[in-house]
Amino acid sequence: MSVLGEGQPLSLPINMAQQGAALQICNLELVKGGIEHMKRKCSELQQLIDEQEEEKATLQREIEKMSYKLTQLNDSLSRKVAAKREYDRTISETEVAYSKILESSQVLLNMVQREASCLEHVMVKKINAEDTFPSCMFR
């Protein structure tokens, strides 16, 4: 009697063949399923990449718009600061000139008042027929 028995040598290869075929089918399904799973993940990642690329492009356009606006604002600001500086300079010069005019006007007013007083004194003396002249006339 053999160790394996009489019918076993024939059934063993068939059983192994069936198991091999089943294993091969299982491997194919695993590989196919794994590949399909990876393809789905790849597709999902591509969708996320596309969305982020679009968001990136949108942000880039906004940055360009803001950069242009910032440049325009800086140019406008520079012109306004220069104009204000010119106004400040003109105001300062005008105030100095006005101060000098006021000072000159005060000097002129004092001189006119002194001369008017002197002239009035002379006229009073002439009217009174005096021959003396005030000292202010001989400067």
PDB file of C-alpha atoms in Angstrom:
ATOM      1  CA  MET A   1       0.000   0.000   0.000  1.00  0.00           C
ATOM      2  CA  SER A   2       1.315   3.457  -0.841  1.00  0.00           C
ATOM      3  CA  VAL A   3       1.604   6.270   1.635  1.00  0.00           C
ATOM      4  CA  LEU A   4      -0.738   8.480  -0.235  1.00  0.00           C
ATOM      5  CA  GLY A   5      -3.340   5.933  -1.001  1.00  0.00           C
ATOM      6  CA  GLU A   6      -4.661   4.709  -4.277  1.00  0.00           C
ATOM      7  CA  GLY A   7      -6.833   7.514  -5.543  1.00  0.00           C
ATOM      8  CA  GLN A   8      -4.849  10.329  -4.144  1.00  0.00           C
ATOM      9  CA  PRO A   9      -2.074  10.770  -6.699  1.00  0.00           C
ATOM     10  CA  LEU A  10      -4.672  11.554  -9.359  1.00  0.00           C
ATOM     11  CA  SER A  11      -6.750  13.848  -7.206  1.00  0.00           C
ATOM     12  CA  LEU A  12      -3.763  15.755  -5.839  1.00  0.00           C
ATOM     13  CA  PRO A  13      -2.680  17.290  -9.155  1.00  0.00           C
ATOM     14  CA  ILE A  14      -6.270  18.167 -10.078  1.00  0.00           C
ATOM     15  CA  ASN A  15      -6.834  19.718  -6.709  1.00  0.00           C
ATOM     16  CA  MET A  16      -3.529  21.645  -6.976  1.00  0.00           C
ATOM     17  CA  ALA A  17      -4.420  22.731 -10.471  1.00  0.00           C
ATOM     18  CA  GLN A  18      -7.755  24.000  -9.248  1.00  0.00           C
ATOM     19  CA  GLN A  19      -6.094  25.738  -6.360  1.00  0.00           C
ATOM     20  CA  GLY A  20      -3.486  27.220  -8.700  1.00  0.00           C
ATOM     21  CA  ALA A  21      -6.207  28.448 -11.037  1.00  0.00           C
ATOM     22  CA  ALA A  22      -8.158  29.857  -8.117  1.00  0.00           C
ATOM     23  CA  LEU A  23      -5.001  31.501  -6.803  1.00  0.00           C
ATOM     24  CA  GLN A  24      -4.269  32.968 -10.226  1.00  0.00           C
ATOM     25  CA  ILE A  25      -7.831  34.333 -10.471  1.00  0.00           C
ATOM     26  CA  CYS A  26      -7.517  35.747  -6.978  1.00  0.00           C
ATOM     27  CA  ASN A  27      -4.170  37.345  -7.874  1.00  0.00           C
ATOM     28  CA  LEU A  28      -5.658  38.818 -11.052  1.00  0.00           C
ATOM     29  CA  GLU A  29      -8.566  40.274  -9.090  1.00  0.00           C
ATOM     30  CA  LEU A  30      -6.211  41.664  -6.457  1.00  0.00           C
ATOM     31  CA  VAL A  31      -3.926  43.172  -9.077  1.00  0.00           C
ATOM     32  CA  LYS A  32      -6.846  44.447 -11.136  1.00  0.00           C
ATOM     33  CA  GLY A  33      -8.561  45.808  -8.017  1.00  0.00           C
ATOM     34  CA  GLY A  34      -5.308  47.360  -6.799  1.00  0.00           C
ATOM     35  CA  ILE A  35      -4.697  48.967 -10.165  1.00  0.00           C
ATOM     36  CA  GLU A  36      -8.277  50.241 -10.302  1.00  0.00           C
ATOM     37  CA  HIS A  37      -7.920  51.616  -6.770  1.00  0.00           C
ATOM     38  CA  MET A  38      -4.661  53.352  -7.708  1.00  0.00           C
ATOM     39  CA  LYS A  39      -6.278  54.741 -10.876  1.00  0.00           C
ATOM     40  CA  ARG A  40      -9.153  56.173  -8.803  1.00  0.00           C
ATOM     41  CA  LYS A  41      -6.675  57.716  -6.359  1.00  0.00           C
ATOM     42  CA  CYS A  42      -4.671  59.099  -9.271  1.00  0.00           C
ATOM     43  CA  SER A  43      -7.834  60.585 -10.783  1.00  0.00           C
ATOM     44  CA  GLU A  44      -8.804  62.126  -7.435  1.00  0.00           C
ATOM     45  CA  LEU A  45      -5.332  63.604  -7.080  1.00  0.00           C
ATOM     46  CA  GLN A  46      -5.506  64.996 -10.617  1.00  0.00           C
ATOM     47  CA  GLN A  47      -8.818  66.657  -9.764  1.00  0.00           C
ATOM     48  CA  LEU A  48      -7.275  68.201  -6.626  1.00  0.00           C
ATOM     49  CA  ILE A  49      -4.242  69.310  -8.651  1.00  0.00           C
ATOM     50  CA  ASP A  50      -6.507  70.920 -11.265  1.00  0.00           C
ATOM     51  CA  GLU A  51      -8.503  72.731  -8.567  1.00  0.00           C
ATOM     52  CA  GLN A  52      -5.364  74.009  -6.873  1.00  0.00           C
ATOM     53  CA  GLU A  53      -3.833  75.060 -10.197  1.00  0.00           C
ATOM     54  CA  GLU A  54      -6.991  77.067 -10.923  1.00  0.00           C
ATOM     55  CA  GLU A  55      -6.893  78.614  -7.445  1.00  0.00           C
ATOM     56  CA  LYS A  56      -3.217  79.423  -7.963  1.00  0.00           C
ATOM     57  CA  ALA A  57      -3.966  81.071 -11.318  1.00  0.00           C
ATOM     58  CA  THR A  58      -6.795  83.085  -9.738  1.00  0.00           C
ATOM     59  CA  LEU A  59      -4.546  84.234  -6.905  1.00  0.00           C
ATOM     60  CA  GLN A  60      -1.792  85.115  -9.374  1.00  0.00           C
ATOM     61  CA  ARG A  61      -4.229  87.285 -11.351  1.00  0.00           C
ATOM     62  CA  GLU A  62      -5.360  88.981  -8.135  1.00  0.00           C
ATOM     63  CA  ILE A  63      -1.737  89.580  -7.127  1.00  0.00           C
ATOM     64  CA  GLU A  64      -1.032  91.149 -10.527  1.00  0.00           C
ATOM     65  CA  LYS A  65      -4.102  93.393 -10.202  1.00  0.00           C
ATOM     66  CA  MET A  66      -3.146  94.401  -6.669  1.00  0.00           C
ATOM     67  CA  SER A  67       0.455  94.987  -7.706  1.00  0.00           C
ATOM     68  CA  TYR A  68      -0.722  97.252 -10.539  1.00  0.00           C
ATOM     69  CA  LYS A  69      -3.035  99.129  -8.148  1.00  0.00           C
ATOM     70  CA  LEU A  70      -0.208  99.455  -5.617  1.00  0.00           C
ATOM     71  CA  THR A  71       2.077 100.898  -8.287  1.00  0.00           C
ATOM     72  CA  GLN A  72      -0.627 103.365  -9.332  1.00  0.00           C
ATOM     73  CA  LEU A  73      -1.271 104.322  -5.712  1.00  0.00           C
ATOM     74  CA  ASN A  74       2.440 104.825  -5.007  1.00  0.00           C
ATOM     75  CA  ASP A  75       2.771 107.050  -8.090  1.00  0.00           C
ATOM     76  CA  SER A  76      -0.280 109.090  -7.079  1.00  0.00           C
ATOM     77  CA  LEU A  77       0.963 109.325  -3.513  1.00  0.00           C
ATOM     78  CA  SER A  78       4.387 110.527  -4.666  1.00  0.00           C
ATOM     79  CA  ARG A  79       2.805 113.251  -6.786  1.00  0.00           C
ATOM     80  CA  LYS A  80       0.559 114.357  -3.914  1.00  0.00           C
ATOM     81  CA  VAL A  81       3.417 114.390  -1.399  1.00  0.00           C
ATOM     82  CA  ALA A  82       5.506 116.490  -3.818  1.00  0.00           C
ATOM     83  CA  ALA A  83       2.577 118.893  -4.355  1.00  0.00           C
ATOM     84  CA  LYS A  84       2.024 119.181  -0.591  1.00  0.00           C
ATOM     85  CA  ARG A  85       5.728 119.845  -0.073  1.00  0.00           C
ATOM     86  CA  GLU A  86       5.488 122.626  -2.689  1.00  0.00           C
ATOM     87  CA  TYR A  87       2.410 124.071  -0.944  1.00  0.00           C
ATOM     88  CA  ASP A  88       4.234 123.972   2.407  1.00  0.00           C
ATOM     89  CA  ARG A  89       7.248 125.746   0.884  1.00  0.00           C
ATOM     90  CA  THR A  90       5.061 128.398  -0.771  1.00  0.00           C
ATOM     91  CA  ILE A  91       3.058 128.940   2.429  1.00  0.00           C
ATOM     92  CA  SER A  92       6.259 129.319   4.444  1.00  0.00           C
ATOM     93  CA  GLU A  93       7.759 131.785   1.962  1.00  0.00           C
ATOM     94  CA  THR A  94       4.484 133.723   1.811  1.00  0.00           C
ATOM     95  CA  GLU A  95       4.271 133.918   5.605  1.00  0.00           C
ATOM     96  CA  VAL A  96       7.863 135.211   5.792  1.00  0.00           C
ATOM     97  CA  ALA A  97       7.154 137.784   3.069  1.00  0.00           C
ATOM     98  CA  TYR A  98       3.904 138.810   4.766  1.00  0.00           C
ATOM     99  CA  SER A  99       5.735 139.197   8.070  1.00  0.00           C
ATOM    100  CA  LYS A 100       8.297 141.447   6.364  1.00  0.00           C
ATOM    101  CA  ILE A 101       5.477 143.470   4.788  1.00  0.00           C
ATOM    102  CA  LEU A 102       3.838 143.895   8.205  1.00  0.00           C
ATOM    103  CA  GLU A 103       7.158 144.936   9.719  1.00  0.00           C
ATOM    104  CA  SER A 104       7.781 147.412   6.891  1.00  0.00           C
ATOM    105  CA  SER A 105       4.233 148.713   7.196  1.00  0.00           C
ATOM    106  CA  GLN A 106       4.739 149.279  10.918  1.00  0.00           C
ATOM    107  CA  VAL A 107       8.024 151.117  10.257  1.00  0.00           C
ATOM    108  CA  LEU A 108       6.332 153.193   7.556  1.00  0.00           C
ATOM    109  CA  LEU A 109       3.375 153.935   9.825  1.00  0.00           C
ATOM    110  CA  ASN A 110       5.688 155.032  12.641  1.00  0.00           C
ATOM    111  CA  MET A 111       7.653 157.233  10.235  1.00  0.00           C
ATOM    112  CA  VAL A 112       4.473 158.759   8.765  1.00  0.00           C
ATOM    113  CA  GLN A 113       3.107 159.429  12.257  1.00  0.00           C
ATOM    114  CA  ARG A 114       6.385 161.029  13.352  1.00  0.00           C
ATOM    115  CA  GLU A 115       6.574 163.153  10.193  1.00  0.00           C
ATOM    116  CA  ALA A 116       2.898 164.071  10.503  1.00  0.00           C
ATOM    117  CA  SER A 117       3.478 165.125  14.089  1.00  0.00           C
ATOM    118  CA  CYS A 118       6.515 167.133  13.071  1.00  0.00           C
ATOM    119  CA  LEU A 119       4.626 168.695  10.178  1.00  0.00           C
ATOM    120  CA  GLU A 120       1.746 169.529  12.473  1.00  0.00           C
ATOM    121  CA  HIS A 121       4.178 171.159  14.865  1.00  0.00           C
ATOM    122  CA  VAL A 122       5.665 173.196  11.993  1.00  0.00           C
ATOM    123  CA  MET A 123       2.233 174.234  10.786  1.00  0.00           C
ATOM    124  CA  VAL A 124       1.228 175.352  14.258  1.00  0.00           C
ATOM    125  CA  LYS A 125       4.395 177.408  14.515  1.00  0.00           C
ATOM    126  CA  LYS A 126       3.840 178.938  11.086  1.00  0.00           C
ATOM    127  CA  ILE A 127       0.325 179.795  11.975  1.00  0.00           C
ATOM    128  CA  ASN A 128       1.521 181.426  15.167  1.00  0.00           C
ATOM    129  CA  ALA A 129       4.118 183.238  13.071  1.00  0.00           C
ATOM    130  CA  GLU A 130       7.041 181.968  14.916  1.00  0.00           C
ATOM    131  CA  ASP A 131      10.290 181.743  13.087  1.00  0.00           C
ATOM    132  CA  THR A 132      11.666 178.750  14.903  1.00  0.00           C
ATOM    133  CA  PHE A 133      11.779 175.333  13.319  1.00  0.00           C
ATOM    134  CA  PRO A 134      11.530 172.071  15.164  1.00  0.00           C
ATOM    135  CA  SER A 135      14.631 169.955  15.350  1.00  0.00           C
ATOM    136  CA  CYS A 136      13.013 167.132  13.399  1.00  0.00           C
ATOM    137  CA  MET A 137      13.156 169.202  10.200  1.00  0.00           C
ATOM    138  CA  PHE A 138      16.924 169.314  10.119  1.00  0.00           C
ATOM    139  CA  ARG A 139      17.939 165.733   9.864  1.00  0.00           C
TER     140      ARG A 139
END
